[in-house]
Amino acid sequence: MTHYPLLRPRRLRLTKTIRDLVAETRLSPQDFIMPLFVKNEGEKEPIMSMPGQYRYPVQEILQVIQNAMDQGVKAFMLFGVIPDELKDHYARRAYDPQGPVPQALKLIRRELGWEPTIFTDVCICGYASHGHCGIPVEKHGRKIIDNDSTLSIIARMAVVHAEAGADFVAPSGMMDGMVKAIREALDKEGYTDTGILSYAVKYASGFYGPFREAAGSAPRFGDRRSYQMDPRNALEALKEASLDVEEGADMLMVKPALAYLDVIRLIKSSFPEYPLAAYNVSGEYSLVKAAAEKGWIDEKMVVFEILTAIKRAGADVIITYHALEAAKWIREGYSPF
Ligand code: PBG
């Protein structure tokens, strides 16, 4: 029998310098996309269910972006918020060039040029009186969320965003064929350089609660289970991702992140050549903030652990409300590891 010495993995954990040297995953402010809620008018308003997050009037967005860029965060995702009185069944304001997202984009391009990379959420739920991501219709004697009539609306919305200066449009409504419809419309209008980050794998999740308060986009009847994915399914994510790849998506997304780390790993290993984003969604953020406010967790440590885990699982990019704070902490040299 051969005698081996006792093997000691602990040697690689002995000092912080050694641990840093052999770390497999490193967080950087460049990994983050910072979500921003933008509206046409009024004062900056705090979002109650998301401490530290605000709905910003268009003019204030410049300062927020400049400040984040100073911390090394250079990518942003814009969500438009409009008053309920302006919403209608067909979400006509979703493609209004005077709406908050196109207006913010124009201002950003005029004042800051193309250094910030801007993604725009493309979905009708925040602009529709019913709050759904597709148009509700009566069909064959039942009410459904219609797929095909929604496509032309989101395609139009994407073109308006491209025209105003979006780098990437990000369709989030989980309508079949949305990437194809948008790609065709963008190309037809000459926006061949505008990319598509598809919310390819988006689950019907309880973790979107705070976002729906923030964007006023909760469904007014029913739920989103006829279009968003069933949390029990992982293989189905392969189908959604491969369709979006065929339809012309440049980047893919898995959403939410934390309860779906297995799906992030699956998509990254199946489509390694496509940059993968993971959305660390509103409910995931608010859980951390609420527990931190009560003093039940060490917020910085938990945030670093969460973001690192999402990256370790296979995400190249993390859309997170923690972006600004985490970037600051990284730049201050903080690390819990
Ligand atoms: C809109 C959309 C949602 C989110 C992003 N885009 C909400 C939803 O599907 O209800 C959720 C983001 C978050 O919770 O942070 N389709």
PDB file of N, CA and C and ligand atoms in Angstrom, residues 35 37 50 79 121-126 131-133 170-174 199 202-205 207-212 215 217-219 224 227-228 253 255-256 279-285 319 321, ligand 1:
ATOM      1  N   PRO A  35     -29.642  49.313 -13.486  1.00  0.00           N
ATOM      2  CA  PRO A  35     -30.992  49.651 -13.946  1.00  0.00           C
ATOM      3  C   PRO A  35     -31.406  51.029 -13.434  1.00  0.00           C
ATOM      4  N   PHE A  37     -34.800  53.867 -13.443  1.00  0.00           N
ATOM      5  CA  PHE A  37     -36.197  54.176 -13.758  1.00  0.00           C
ATOM      6  C   PHE A  37     -36.276  55.652 -14.112  1.00  0.00           C
ATOM      7  N   MET A  50     -37.819  49.489  -2.637  1.00  0.00           N
ATOM      8  CA  MET A  50     -36.429  49.291  -3.063  1.00  0.00           C
ATOM      9  C   MET A  50     -35.556  50.402  -2.499  1.00  0.00           C
ATOM     10  N   PHE A  79     -35.610  51.949 -17.855  1.00  0.00           N
ATOM     11  CA  PHE A  79     -37.019  51.558 -17.777  1.00  0.00           C
ATOM     12  C   PHE A  79     -37.852  52.835 -17.739  1.00  0.00           C
ATOM     13  N   ASP A 121     -35.151  48.598 -21.819  1.00  0.00           N
ATOM     14  CA  ASP A 121     -36.136  47.531 -21.668  1.00  0.00           C
ATOM     15  C   ASP A 121     -37.242  47.765 -22.686  1.00  0.00           C
ATOM     16  N   VAL A 122     -37.551  46.735 -23.455  1.00  0.00           N
ATOM     17  CA  VAL A 122     -38.604  46.855 -24.462  1.00  0.00           C
ATOM     18  C   VAL A 122     -39.737  45.911 -24.084  1.00  0.00           C
ATOM     19  N   CYS A 123     -40.769  46.507 -23.496  1.00  0.00           N
ATOM     20  CA  CYS A 123     -41.958  45.738 -23.106  1.00  0.00           C
ATOM     21  C   CYS A 123     -43.085  46.720 -22.910  1.00  0.00           C
ATOM     22  N   ILE A 124     -44.304  46.256 -23.143  1.00  0.00           N
ATOM     23  CA  ILE A 124     -45.418  47.200 -23.068  1.00  0.00           C
ATOM     24  C   ILE A 124     -46.045  47.307 -21.672  1.00  0.00           C
ATOM     25  N   CYS A 125     -45.660  46.438 -20.731  1.00  0.00           N
ATOM     26  CA  CYS A 125     -46.424  46.360 -19.470  1.00  0.00           C
ATOM     27  C   CYS A 125     -46.499  47.683 -18.706  1.00  0.00           C
ATOM     28  N   GLY A 126     -45.453  48.484 -18.758  1.00  0.00           N
ATOM     29  CA  GLY A 126     -45.463  49.761 -18.043  1.00  0.00           C
ATOM     30  C   GLY A 126     -46.237  50.857 -18.772  1.00  0.00           C
ATOM     31  N   GLY A 131     -51.517  46.302 -17.775  1.00  0.00           N
ATOM     32  CA  GLY A 131     -50.281  45.870 -17.120  1.00  0.00           C
ATOM     33  C   GLY A 131     -49.687  44.562 -17.627  1.00  0.00           C
ATOM     34  N   HIS A 132     -50.199  44.039 -18.745  1.00  0.00           N
ATOM     35  CA  HIS A 132     -49.626  42.801 -19.286  1.00  0.00           C
ATOM     36  C   HIS A 132     -48.529  43.112 -20.314  1.00  0.00           C
ATOM     37  N   CYS A 133     -47.715  42.098 -20.589  1.00  0.00           N
ATOM     38  CA  CYS A 133     -46.612  42.266 -21.542  1.00  0.00           C
ATOM     39  C   CYS A 133     -47.063  41.987 -22.978  1.00  0.00           C
ATOM     40  N   ALA A 170     -33.636  45.586 -25.223  1.00  0.00           N
ATOM     41  CA  ALA A 170     -33.748  44.360 -24.435  1.00  0.00           C
ATOM     42  C   ALA A 170     -35.216  43.968 -24.260  1.00  0.00           C
ATOM     43  N   PRO A 171     -35.725  43.156 -25.189  1.00  0.00           N
ATOM     44  CA  PRO A 171     -37.123  42.752 -25.090  1.00  0.00           C
ATOM     45  C   PRO A 171     -37.333  41.813 -23.901  1.00  0.00           C
ATOM     46  N   SER A 172     -38.328  42.155 -23.056  1.00  0.00           N
ATOM     47  CA  SER A 172     -38.521  41.400 -21.810  1.00  0.00           C
ATOM     48  C   SER A 172     -39.904  40.782 -21.683  1.00  0.00           C
ATOM     49  N   GLY A 173     -40.690  40.830 -22.760  1.00  0.00           N
ATOM     50  CA  GLY A 173     -42.090  40.417 -22.636  1.00  0.00           C
ATOM     51  C   GLY A 173     -42.366  38.938 -22.833  1.00  0.00           C
ATOM     52  N   MET A 174     -41.347  38.159 -23.188  1.00  0.00           N
ATOM     53  CA  MET A 174     -41.522  36.724 -23.400  1.00  0.00           C
ATOM     54  C   MET A 174     -42.608  36.406 -24.432  1.00  0.00           C
ATOM     55  N   TYR A 199     -34.158  38.952 -23.151  1.00  0.00           N
ATOM     56  CA  TYR A 199     -34.551  38.305 -21.904  1.00  0.00           C
ATOM     57  C   TYR A 199     -35.067  36.929 -22.355  1.00  0.00           C
ATOM     58  N   LYS A 202     -36.861  33.924 -18.993  1.00  0.00           N
ATOM     59  CA  LYS A 202     -37.445  34.739 -17.929  1.00  0.00           C
ATOM     60  C   LYS A 202     -38.569  33.966 -17.272  1.00  0.00           C
ATOM     61  N   TYR A 203     -38.423  33.764 -15.986  1.00  0.00           N
ATOM     62  CA  TYR A 203     -39.385  32.953 -15.248  1.00  0.00           C
ATOM     63  C   TYR A 203     -40.513  33.790 -14.653  1.00  0.00           C
ATOM     64  N   ALA A 204     -41.662  33.170 -14.472  1.00  0.00           N
ATOM     65  CA  ALA A 204     -42.794  33.789 -13.780  1.00  0.00           C
ATOM     66  C   ALA A 204     -42.447  33.747 -12.291  1.00  0.00           C
ATOM     67  N   SER A 205     -41.963  34.877 -11.789  1.00  0.00           N
ATOM     68  CA  SER A 205     -41.316  34.871 -10.477  1.00  0.00           C
ATOM     69  C   SER A 205     -41.981  35.806  -9.483  1.00  0.00           C
ATOM     70  N   PHE A 207     -40.226  37.211  -7.362  1.00  0.00           N
ATOM     71  CA  PHE A 207     -39.166  38.176  -7.048  1.00  0.00           C
ATOM     72  C   PHE A 207     -39.283  39.497  -7.819  1.00  0.00           C
ATOM     73  N   TYR A 208     -40.306  39.625  -8.673  1.00  0.00           N
ATOM     74  CA  TYR A 208     -40.464  40.887  -9.412  1.00  0.00           C
ATOM     75  C   TYR A 208     -41.347  41.898  -8.678  1.00  0.00           C
ATOM     76  N   GLY A 209     -41.857  41.515  -7.503  1.00  0.00           N
ATOM     77  CA  GLY A 209     -42.818  42.367  -6.783  1.00  0.00           C
ATOM     78  C   GLY A 209     -42.400  43.829  -6.668  1.00  0.00           C
ATOM     79  N   PRO A 210     -41.230  44.125  -6.099  1.00  0.00           N
ATOM     80  CA  PRO A 210     -40.849  45.530  -5.912  1.00  0.00           C
ATOM     81  C   PRO A 210     -40.726  46.294  -7.241  1.00  0.00           C
ATOM     82  N   PHE A 211     -40.261  45.635  -8.293  1.00  0.00           N
ATOM     83  CA  PHE A 211     -40.140  46.281  -9.606  1.00  0.00           C
ATOM     84  C   PHE A 211     -41.502  46.752 -10.098  1.00  0.00           C
ATOM     85  N   ARG A 212     -42.505  45.931  -9.866  1.00  0.00           N
ATOM     86  CA  ARG A 212     -43.835  46.283 -10.371  1.00  0.00           C
ATOM     87  C   ARG A 212     -44.374  47.512  -9.661  1.00  0.00           C
ATOM     88  N   ALA A 215     -42.257  50.449 -11.373  1.00  0.00           N
ATOM     89  CA  ALA A 215     -42.607  50.802 -12.745  1.00  0.00           C
ATOM     90  C   ALA A 215     -44.119  50.911 -12.944  1.00  0.00           C
ATOM     91  N   SER A 217     -46.194  48.517 -13.123  1.00  0.00           N
ATOM     92  CA  SER A 217     -46.439  47.605 -14.233  1.00  0.00           C
ATOM     93  C   SER A 217     -47.062  46.272 -13.815  1.00  0.00           C
ATOM     94  N   ALA A 218     -47.676  46.234 -12.633  1.00  0.00           N
ATOM     95  CA  ALA A 218     -48.301  44.977 -12.197  1.00  0.00           C
ATOM     96  C   ALA A 218     -49.500  44.665 -13.080  1.00  0.00           C
ATOM     97  N   PRO A 219     -49.722  43.390 -13.443  1.00  0.00           N
ATOM     98  CA  PRO A 219     -50.920  43.063 -14.226  1.00  0.00           C
ATOM     99  C   PRO A 219     -52.183  43.397 -13.433  1.00  0.00           C
ATOM    100  N   ARG A 224     -48.769  36.398 -15.115  1.00  0.00           N
ATOM    101  CA  ARG A 224     -47.945  36.319 -16.326  1.00  0.00           C
ATOM    102  C   ARG A 224     -47.573  34.869 -16.687  1.00  0.00           C
ATOM    103  N   TYR A 227     -47.101  33.461 -20.306  1.00  0.00           N
ATOM    104  CA  TYR A 227     -45.968  33.819 -21.182  1.00  0.00           C
ATOM    105  C   TYR A 227     -44.603  33.688 -20.520  1.00  0.00           C
ATOM    106  N   GLN A 228     -44.491  33.965 -19.228  1.00  0.00           N
ATOM    107  CA  GLN A 228     -43.193  33.752 -18.574  1.00  0.00           C
ATOM    108  C   GLN A 228     -43.034  32.278 -18.221  1.00  0.00           C
ATOM    109  N   MET A 253     -30.119  36.437 -21.723  1.00  0.00           N
ATOM    110  CA  MET A 253     -30.293  36.729 -20.303  1.00  0.00           C
ATOM    111  C   MET A 253     -31.065  35.614 -19.614  1.00  0.00           C
ATOM    112  N   LYS A 255     -33.210  35.261 -15.986  1.00  0.00           N
ATOM    113  CA  LYS A 255     -33.826  36.141 -14.996  1.00  0.00           C
ATOM    114  C   LYS A 255     -34.932  35.411 -14.267  1.00  0.00           C
ATOM    115  N   PRO A 256     -35.042  35.516 -12.934  1.00  0.00           N
ATOM    116  CA  PRO A 256     -34.094  36.078 -11.978  1.00  0.00           C
ATOM    117  C   PRO A 256     -32.773  35.302 -11.942  1.00  0.00           C
ATOM    118  N   TYR A 279     -30.044  38.686 -14.471  1.00  0.00           N
ATOM    119  CA  TYR A 279     -30.727  39.813 -13.826  1.00  0.00           C
ATOM    120  C   TYR A 279     -30.957  39.492 -12.356  1.00  0.00           C
ATOM    121  N   ASN A 280     -30.201  40.195 -11.526  1.00  0.00           N
ATOM    122  CA  ASN A 280     -30.348  40.117 -10.069  1.00  0.00           C
ATOM    123  C   ASN A 280     -31.533  41.054  -9.725  1.00  0.00           C
ATOM    124  N   VAL A 281     -32.732  40.486  -9.707  1.00  0.00           N
ATOM    125  CA  VAL A 281     -33.959  41.299  -9.792  1.00  0.00           C
ATOM    126  C   VAL A 281     -34.331  42.021  -8.495  1.00  0.00           C
ATOM    127  N   SER A 282     -35.380  42.819  -8.620  1.00  0.00           N
ATOM    128  CA  SER A 282     -35.797  43.708  -7.533  1.00  0.00           C
ATOM    129  C   SER A 282     -36.014  42.983  -6.204  1.00  0.00           C
ATOM    130  N   GLY A 283     -36.708  41.857  -6.228  1.00  0.00           N
ATOM    131  CA  GLY A 283     -36.996  41.157  -4.973  1.00  0.00           C
ATOM    132  C   GLY A 283     -35.733  40.625  -4.313  1.00  0.00           C
ATOM    133  N   GLU A 284     -34.777  40.252  -5.134  1.00  0.00           N
ATOM    134  CA  GLU A 284     -33.500  39.770  -4.592  1.00  0.00           C
ATOM    135  C   GLU A 284     -32.761  40.912  -3.894  1.00  0.00           C
ATOM    136  N   TYR A 285     -32.865  42.087  -4.484  1.00  0.00           N
ATOM    137  CA  TYR A 285     -32.254  43.290  -3.902  1.00  0.00           C
ATOM    138  C   TYR A 285     -32.964  43.666  -2.605  1.00  0.00           C
ATOM    139  N   ILE A 319     -26.999  42.378 -14.220  1.00  0.00           N
ATOM    140  CA  ILE A 319     -27.867  43.545 -14.116  1.00  0.00           C
ATOM    141  C   ILE A 319     -28.290  43.601 -12.660  1.00  0.00           C
ATOM    142  N   TYR A 321     -29.275  46.171  -9.046  1.00  0.00           N
ATOM    143  CA  TYR A 321     -29.527  47.432  -8.338  1.00  0.00           C
ATOM    144  C   TYR A 321     -28.418  47.725  -7.330  1.00  0.00           C
TER     145      TYR A 321
HETATM  146  C1  PBG B   1     -41.134  43.986 -17.694  1.00  0.00           C
HETATM  147  C2  PBG B   1     -40.041  43.678 -16.758  1.00  0.00           C
HETATM  148  C3  PBG B   1     -40.125  43.165 -15.446  1.00  0.00           C
HETATM  149  C4  PBG B   1     -38.827  43.175 -14.943  1.00  0.00           C
HETATM  150  C5  PBG B   1     -38.006  43.684 -15.935  1.00  0.00           C
HETATM  151  N1  PBG B   1     -38.774  43.960 -17.059  1.00  0.00           N
HETATM  152  C6  PBG B   1     -41.253  42.817 -14.587  1.00  0.00           C
HETATM  153  C7  PBG B   1     -42.205  41.747 -14.866  1.00  0.00           C
HETATM  154  O1  PBG B   1     -42.019  40.834 -15.654  1.00  0.00           O
HETATM  155  O2  PBG B   1     -43.233  41.869 -14.217  1.00  0.00           O
HETATM  156  C8  PBG B   1     -38.452  42.758 -13.554  1.00  0.00           C
HETATM  157  C9  PBG B   1     -37.213  43.380 -13.007  1.00  0.00           C
HETATM  158  C10 PBG B   1     -37.044  43.283 -11.542  1.00  0.00           C
HETATM  159  O3  PBG B   1     -37.826  42.667 -10.801  1.00  0.00           O
HETATM  160  O4  PBG B   1     -36.056  43.861 -11.072  1.00  0.00           O
HETATM  161  N2  PBG B   1     -41.568  42.973 -18.514  1.00  0.00           N
END
